Structure formats: structure tokens, C-alpha cells
Amino acid sequence: MKSLKVIFFGTPEFAKTSVEAIHQSTHEVVGVVTVADKASGRGQKIHQSAVKIFAVKNDLPVFQPEKLRDPEFLESIRKLNADVFVVVAFRMMPKILFEMPPIGTFNLHASLLPDYRGAAPINYAVINGETKTGATTFFINEKIDEGNILLQKEIEIFPEENAGELHDRLMEMGAKLVVKTLDGLAENSIQEKPQREVKHPKNAFKIFKEDTRISWNQNAEIVHNFIRGMSPYPAAFTILKIGEDEKYLKIYKGKFEKAAHDKEPRTLEIDKHQFKIHTKDGFYYPEEVQLEGKKRMSIKDFLNGFQHFDHISMV
């Protein structure tokens, strides 16, 4: 099989698994492009991306341009004479860059395109109660996640699986799909095809803090899927009133029950033995939570932290 020269573009752990798989394949990674190092955390320590850490460890040339149109950066990339660019969890690329390699530039996306285009496909597949999802490799064009499809692979979403667990399975599966795509391009055995036309494709827009608040005025199963889809990151939250204080409560895991009742959604029943929240058509029982200023804990440990419950309510 012909060995392709690859430049890899990516940043987080999800991308690192793919560049590692390429590096271990018959193809050659001739360069890696990732985000600039950032200061973060309490001590403002400099942190490198997962992709950079891997590249440095394996003596791969690393590029961290502030601007992808920078002439010096573009010339450095051009000199590497790559056959193909591979993009996984990276930012928007200008046409001058993605049209550079002779074969083209392809992206790995964690959904069955055209559904769930956007920044958070894994979260939204779980939030929407999907029973299947997958990964797609496709050639990049000027529109977001709309290029011609190369390969797709479908997987089941397990009933109680959260977004983090699904992320990890898709990360491994996606890395294999990237290598399979490179193999197919090297052998000229992949027939690219346009994405099917869908009037109303399911979207996966970027999730902001205000999008993560739980709406209890919905069916219990919808609430349950929302919490699964936000877990463990960015995490769904609600607000508790404890005495005179209002505190954020992140909920990572729980179970739901459908049952008729005559109380308002958001009504809270809480004591030493239970934490029960009324929804539109039943109840939700948190099992893993994190109160503002505290660490993540089981509901049992959370309830053990209180002496009195008559001054706790939902906002």
C-alpha cells in the first residue's frame, strides 16, 4: 500500500487518539498543527494541548500559529509536501490552507452527517434520546460540516450511557476510521459522495453556560436525557435555595420515574433518605451531584451534609 504524507490538525484528547493511530499506521505524519499553549488554572500554569504533547514525545514537527493565514506558517506547511491534511477537533480553516494538499483535506466528525453538524454532536445525540450515532470522514469545503462524505460508521448509544462515555467510544472508533480513510485514499478505492439533502437536519450548536440549566417543566425522560447528554461536561445544573443563599447544583447522574402527580414541576421532596424532584409527568432522582464550592459526590454523601431540610428548595 502507498504510504501517504500527512499533516495533522487537532487539539484535544479526541484528536490525539487519531494522530496516534496515523503515526502507528503505514502513513507518515510529517507535521502537526495545534493550538498555542495557554496559561490556565489557579497558578496560571502553561498547558499544552494533548496533540502537542503526543507530537513532542514522538519527535513530530509542531506548528502553533495564531493565524492560519499567516504567510510564514503557510510557506512552512507547503514545504512539507504533504499528500493530505487530516483535521480532528480543530478550528475553521481558510480555503488557502485546506486546498493546499493534492488529495485534499478531510475531517473526522462525531456524527452520522448530515445530522448533528456543529460543535457538540455527541452531547446532542444523547440529549435528543438517539439510540444510534457514529462518525463520518468528509472532505472539507467552505461550509461547516457539509463536504462530500468519504466513510461513515454507525454505533449504538446505550440506554444509560452519558456523553463522556460515548465520547470515549467514538474517539477510539473514529481513530480507526481516519486510518481506514487514509488507506482508501492511498489505494484510490473510496468514492466520495455528497451529503444527502435534509430539510431540517438535527443541529449540534456550541453549548454555552446558559444552555446547561435544567428545565423541570418537561417529561422526566427528557430531563434524564438532558442530564446524560451534559455529563460529565459541561454538566447540567439547577439552582437550590439553601436558607437565604442560592447555590448552583450540577447533576451528573440519576434515574427517572413516570408517575401521575398533582404538584408543580420543580417541587422538591428532600430528607435524609431521598432527593426527589417533580417533573411534568413524574420524578427525577439525582444520584451524583456537585454543590457549588464542593466536590462531586454521591447523593447519599450530599444528603449527609445537611442537618435540616425544611429550608432547602428549588429556584
Coordinates of C-alpha atoms in Angstrom, one line a residue:
M1 CA 0.0 0.0 0.0
K2 CA 1.2 3.5 -0.8
S3 CA 2.2 5.5 2.3
L4 CA 0.7 9.0 2.4
K5 CA 2.4 12.0 3.9
V6 CA 0.0 13.6 6.3
I7 CA -0.2 16.9 8.2
F8 CA -2.5 16.6 11.2
F9 CA -4.6 19.4 12.6
G10 CA -6.1 18.9 16.1
T11 CA -6.1 19.9 19.7
P12 CA -7.9 17.8 22.5
E13 CA -7.7 14.1 23.6
F14 CA -10.3 13.2 21.0
A15 CA -7.8 14.3 18.3
K16 CA -4.7 12.8 20.0
T17 CA -6.1 9.3 19.6
S18 CA -6.4 9.9 15.8
V19 CA -2.9 11.2 15.3
E20 CA -1.5 8.4 17.4
A21 CA -3.4 5.9 15.1
I22 CA -2.0 7.5 12.0
H23 CA 1.5 7.5 13.5
Q24 CA 1.3 3.8 14.1
S25 CA -0.1 3.1 10.6
T26 CA 1.8 2.8 7.3
H27 CA 1.3 6.5 6.7
E28 CA 3.8 9.2 7.8
V29 CA 2.9 12.2 9.9
V30 CA 5.2 15.0 8.6
G31 CA 3.7 17.8 10.7
V32 CA 1.2 18.6 13.4
V33 CA -0.7 21.8 13.8
T34 CA -2.4 22.6 17.1
V35 CA -3.5 25.4 19.3
A36 CA -1.0 27.8 21.1
D37 CA 0.0 26.9 24.6
K38 CA -2.3 28.5 27.2
A39 CA -2.0 29.6 30.8
S40 CA -4.9 28.3 32.9
G41 CA -5.8 27.2 36.4
R42 CA -5.2 28.9 39.7
G43 CA -1.4 29.1 39.3
Q44 CA -1.8 30.2 35.6
K45 CA 0.5 27.3 34.6
I46 CA 1.2 26.9 30.9
H47 CA -0.7 24.0 29.4
Q48 CA 0.0 22.2 26.1
S49 CA -2.7 20.5 24.0
A50 CA -3.0 16.7 24.1
V51 CA -2.0 16.7 20.4
K52 CA 1.2 18.7 21.1
I53 CA 2.2 16.6 24.0
F54 CA 2.0 13.5 21.8
A55 CA 3.8 15.2 18.9
V56 CA 6.7 16.4 21.0
K57 CA 7.1 12.9 22.6
N58 CA 7.3 11.4 19.2
D59 CA 9.6 14.0 17.6
L60 CA 7.0 15.2 15.1
P61 CA 7.3 18.8 13.8
V62 CA 4.8 21.1 15.7
F63 CA 3.2 24.3 14.4
Q64 CA 1.1 26.6 16.6
P65 CA 0.1 29.6 14.5
E66 CA -2.0 32.3 15.9
K67 CA -3.4 32.9 12.5
L68 CA -3.9 30.2 9.9
R69 CA -3.5 32.7 7.1
D70 CA 0.0 33.8 8.3
P71 CA 2.2 33.7 5.2
E72 CA 5.2 32.3 7.1
F73 CA 3.1 29.5 8.5
L74 CA 1.6 28.7 5.1
E75 CA 5.0 28.5 3.5
S76 CA 6.3 26.2 6.2
I77 CA 3.3 23.9 5.7
R78 CA 3.7 24.0 1.9
K79 CA 7.4 22.9 2.1
L80 CA 6.4 19.7 3.9
N81 CA 4.8 18.5 0.6
A82 CA 2.1 16.5 2.3
D83 CA -0.3 14.4 0.2
V84 CA -3.3 15.0 2.5
F85 CA -4.3 17.0 5.6
V86 CA -6.4 15.4 8.4
V87 CA -8.5 17.5 10.7
V88 CA -9.9 16.3 14.0
A89 CA -11.4 18.7 16.6
F90 CA -9.7 21.9 15.2
R91 CA -10.9 25.3 14.2
M92 CA -12.2 26.7 10.9
M93 CA -9.6 26.5 8.2
P94 CA -9.2 29.1 5.4
K95 CA -9.6 27.9 1.8
I96 CA -5.9 28.8 1.0
L97 CA -4.9 26.1 3.6
F98 CA -7.4 23.3 3.1
E99 CA -6.9 23.4 -0.7
M100 CA -3.2 23.1 -0.4
P101 CA -2.6 19.2 -0.5
P102 CA -3.1 17.4 -3.8
I103 CA -5.5 14.8 -2.4
G104 CA -7.4 17.3 -0.2
T105 CA -8.2 17.9 3.5
F106 CA -10.6 15.7 5.3
N107 CA -12.2 16.0 8.7
L108 CA -13.5 13.4 11.3
H109 CA -16.9 14.4 12.7
A110 CA -18.5 12.5 15.6
S111 CA -22.0 12.0 14.0
L112 CA -23.7 10.5 11.0
L113 CA -23.7 13.5 8.8
P114 CA -25.7 15.4 7.7
D115 CA -27.3 15.2 11.2
Y116 CA -25.6 16.9 14.1
R117 CA -23.4 19.4 12.2
G118 CA -21.7 21.7 14.7
A119 CA -19.5 21.8 17.8
A120 CA -21.4 19.4 20.1
P121 CA -22.6 16.4 18.1
I122 CA -22.0 13.8 20.9
N123 CA -23.9 15.9 23.6
Y124 CA -26.9 16.5 21.4
A125 CA -27.2 12.9 20.2
V126 CA -27.6 11.8 23.9
I127 CA -29.8 14.9 24.8
N128 CA -32.2 14.0 22.0
G129 CA -32.5 10.4 23.1
E130 CA -31.0 8.9 20.0
T131 CA -30.3 5.2 20.0
K132 CA -27.6 5.3 17.4
T133 CA -24.9 7.7 16.2
G134 CA -21.5 7.3 14.6
A135 CA -18.6 9.0 12.9
T136 CA -18.0 10.4 9.4
T137 CA -14.9 11.4 7.5
F138 CA -15.5 14.0 4.8
F139 CA -13.7 16.4 2.6
I140 CA -13.7 20.0 4.0
N141 CA -15.2 22.8 1.9
E142 CA -16.1 26.4 2.8
K143 CA -19.3 25.4 4.6
I144 CA -19.3 23.9 8.1
D145 CA -19.5 20.0 8.1
E146 CA -21.1 20.0 4.6
G147 CA -18.4 18.5 2.4
N148 CA -18.5 15.2 0.5
I149 CA -18.6 12.1 2.6
L150 CA -15.7 9.6 2.4
L151 CA -16.6 7.0 5.1
Q152 CA -19.2 6.5 7.8
K153 CA -19.5 4.0 10.7
E154 CA -22.5 3.7 12.9
I155 CA -22.6 2.6 16.6
E156 CA -25.4 2.1 19.2
I157 CA -25.9 4.5 22.0
F158 CA -26.5 2.5 25.2
P159 CA -29.6 3.4 27.2
E160 CA -27.8 4.8 30.3
E161 CA -24.7 6.0 28.5
N162 CA -23.7 9.6 29.1
A163 CA -21.9 11.9 26.7
G164 CA -18.5 11.3 28.2
E165 CA -18.8 7.5 27.8
L166 CA -20.0 7.9 24.3
H167 CA -17.2 10.3 23.5
D168 CA -14.6 7.8 24.6
R169 CA -16.1 5.0 22.3
L170 CA -16.3 7.4 19.4
M171 CA -12.8 8.6 19.9
E172 CA -11.4 5.0 19.5
M173 CA -13.7 4.2 16.6
G174 CA -13.1 7.5 14.9
A175 CA -9.3 7.0 15.0
K176 CA -9.7 3.7 13.2
L177 CA -12.0 5.3 10.6
V178 CA -9.4 8.0 10.0
V179 CA -6.7 5.4 9.2
K180 CA -9.2 3.4 7.0
T181 CA -9.9 6.6 5.1
L182 CA -6.2 7.2 4.5
D183 CA -5.8 3.7 3.3
G184 CA -8.7 4.1 0.9
L185 CA -7.4 7.4 -0.4
A186 CA -3.9 5.8 -0.9
E187 CA -5.5 2.9 -2.9
N188 CA -7.9 5.3 -4.7
S189 CA -10.7 2.9 -3.5
I190 CA -13.1 5.5 -1.9
Q191 CA -15.9 7.0 -3.9
E192 CA -16.7 10.4 -2.2
K193 CA -20.4 11.2 -2.2
P194 CA -22.4 14.4 -1.5
Q195 CA -24.3 14.5 1.8
R196 CA -28.0 13.7 1.4
E197 CA -30.3 16.6 1.3
V198 CA -32.3 17.1 4.6
K199 CA -34.8 19.8 5.0
H200 CA -34.4 20.1 8.8
P201 CA -31.1 18.4 9.8
K202 CA -30.6 17.9 13.5
N203 CA -28.1 20.6 14.7
A204 CA -25.4 20.4 17.4
F205 CA -24.6 24.1 18.1
K206 CA -21.9 25.1 20.6
I207 CA -23.1 24.7 24.2
F208 CA -22.9 27.8 26.4
K209 CA -23.4 28.1 30.1
E210 CA -27.0 29.3 29.8
D211 CA -27.8 26.2 27.7
T212 CA -27.0 23.8 30.6
R213 CA -29.7 24.8 33.0
I214 CA -32.3 22.0 33.6
S215 CA -35.9 22.8 32.7
W216 CA -38.0 20.7 35.1
N217 CA -41.3 21.6 33.3
Q218 CA -40.7 18.7 30.9
N219 CA -41.2 15.0 30.8
A220 CA -39.0 13.0 33.2
E221 CA -37.3 11.1 30.4
I222 CA -36.4 14.4 28.6
V223 CA -34.9 15.7 31.8
H224 CA -33.0 12.4 32.2
N225 CA -31.6 12.5 28.7
F226 CA -30.6 16.2 29.0
I227 CA -28.6 15.4 32.2
R228 CA -26.9 12.3 30.5
G229 CA -26.1 14.5 27.4
M230 CA -24.4 17.2 29.5
S231 CA -22.4 14.7 31.7
P232 CA -19.7 15.0 32.7
Y233 CA -19.0 18.1 30.7
P234 CA -20.2 20.9 30.7
A235 CA -22.7 19.4 33.3
A236 CA -26.4 20.2 33.7
F237 CA -27.3 22.4 36.6
T238 CA -30.2 23.6 38.7
I239 CA -30.3 26.1 41.5
L240 CA -31.1 25.3 45.1
K241 CA -32.1 27.8 47.7
I242 CA -30.5 26.8 51.0
G243 CA -31.6 29.2 53.7
E244 CA -31.1 32.7 52.2
D245 CA -28.4 31.5 49.8
E246 CA -28.8 30.4 46.2
K247 CA -26.3 27.8 45.0
Y248 CA -25.7 26.0 41.7
L249 CA -26.1 22.3 41.9
K250 CA -24.6 20.3 39.0
I251 CA -26.3 16.9 38.4
Y252 CA -24.2 14.2 36.6
K253 CA -26.3 11.1 37.0
G254 CA -29.7 9.9 38.2
K255 CA -32.8 8.0 37.4
F256 CA -36.4 8.9 36.5
E257 CA -39.9 7.6 37.1
K258 CA -43.0 8.3 35.2
A259 CA -46.0 8.8 37.6
A260 CA -49.1 11.0 37.8
H261 CA -49.0 13.7 40.5
D262 CA -50.7 17.0 41.2
K263 CA -47.6 19.1 42.2
E264 CA -45.9 21.7 40.2
P265 CA -42.7 20.7 38.3
R266 CA -39.6 21.7 40.3
T267 CA -41.3 20.8 43.6
L268 CA -38.6 19.2 45.8
E269 CA -39.0 16.4 48.3
I270 CA -35.9 16.1 50.3
D271 CA -34.9 14.4 53.5
K272 CA -32.1 12.1 54.9
H273 CA -33.1 9.3 52.6
Q274 CA -34.3 10.9 49.3
F275 CA -33.8 13.7 46.9
K276 CA -36.9 13.8 44.6
I277 CA -37.7 16.4 42.0
H278 CA -41.1 16.6 40.4
T279 CA -41.2 16.9 36.6
K280 CA -44.1 17.3 34.2
D281 CA -45.0 13.6 34.2
G282 CA -43.1 12.1 37.1
F283 CA -40.0 12.3 39.2
Y284 CA -36.2 12.6 38.8
Y285 CA -33.8 11.2 41.5
P286 CA -30.3 12.6 41.3
E287 CA -27.5 10.1 42.1
E288 CA -24.3 12.1 41.6
V289 CA -24.1 15.8 42.2
Q290 CA -21.8 18.7 42.9
L291 CA -22.9 21.7 45.0
E292 CA -21.3 25.0 44.2
G293 CA -18.0 25.2 46.2
K294 CA -17.9 21.4 46.9
K295 CA -16.5 18.3 45.2
R296 CA -18.6 15.9 43.1
M297 CA -20.3 13.3 45.4
S298 CA -23.0 10.6 45.7
I299 CA -26.4 11.7 46.7
K300 CA -26.0 9.9 50.0
D301 CA -22.9 11.9 50.9
F302 CA -24.7 15.1 49.7
L303 CA -27.7 14.4 52.0
N304 CA -25.5 13.5 54.9
G305 CA -24.1 17.1 54.8
F306 CA -27.3 18.6 56.0
Q307 CA -28.9 18.6 59.4
H308 CA -32.2 20.3 58.4
F309 CA -34.1 20.0 55.1
D310 CA -37.0 22.3 55.7
H311 CA -35.0 25.4 54.5
I312 CA -34.0 23.8 51.1
S313 CA -36.0 24.4 48.0
M314 CA -35.6 24.7 44.2
V315 CA -35.4 28.1 42.5

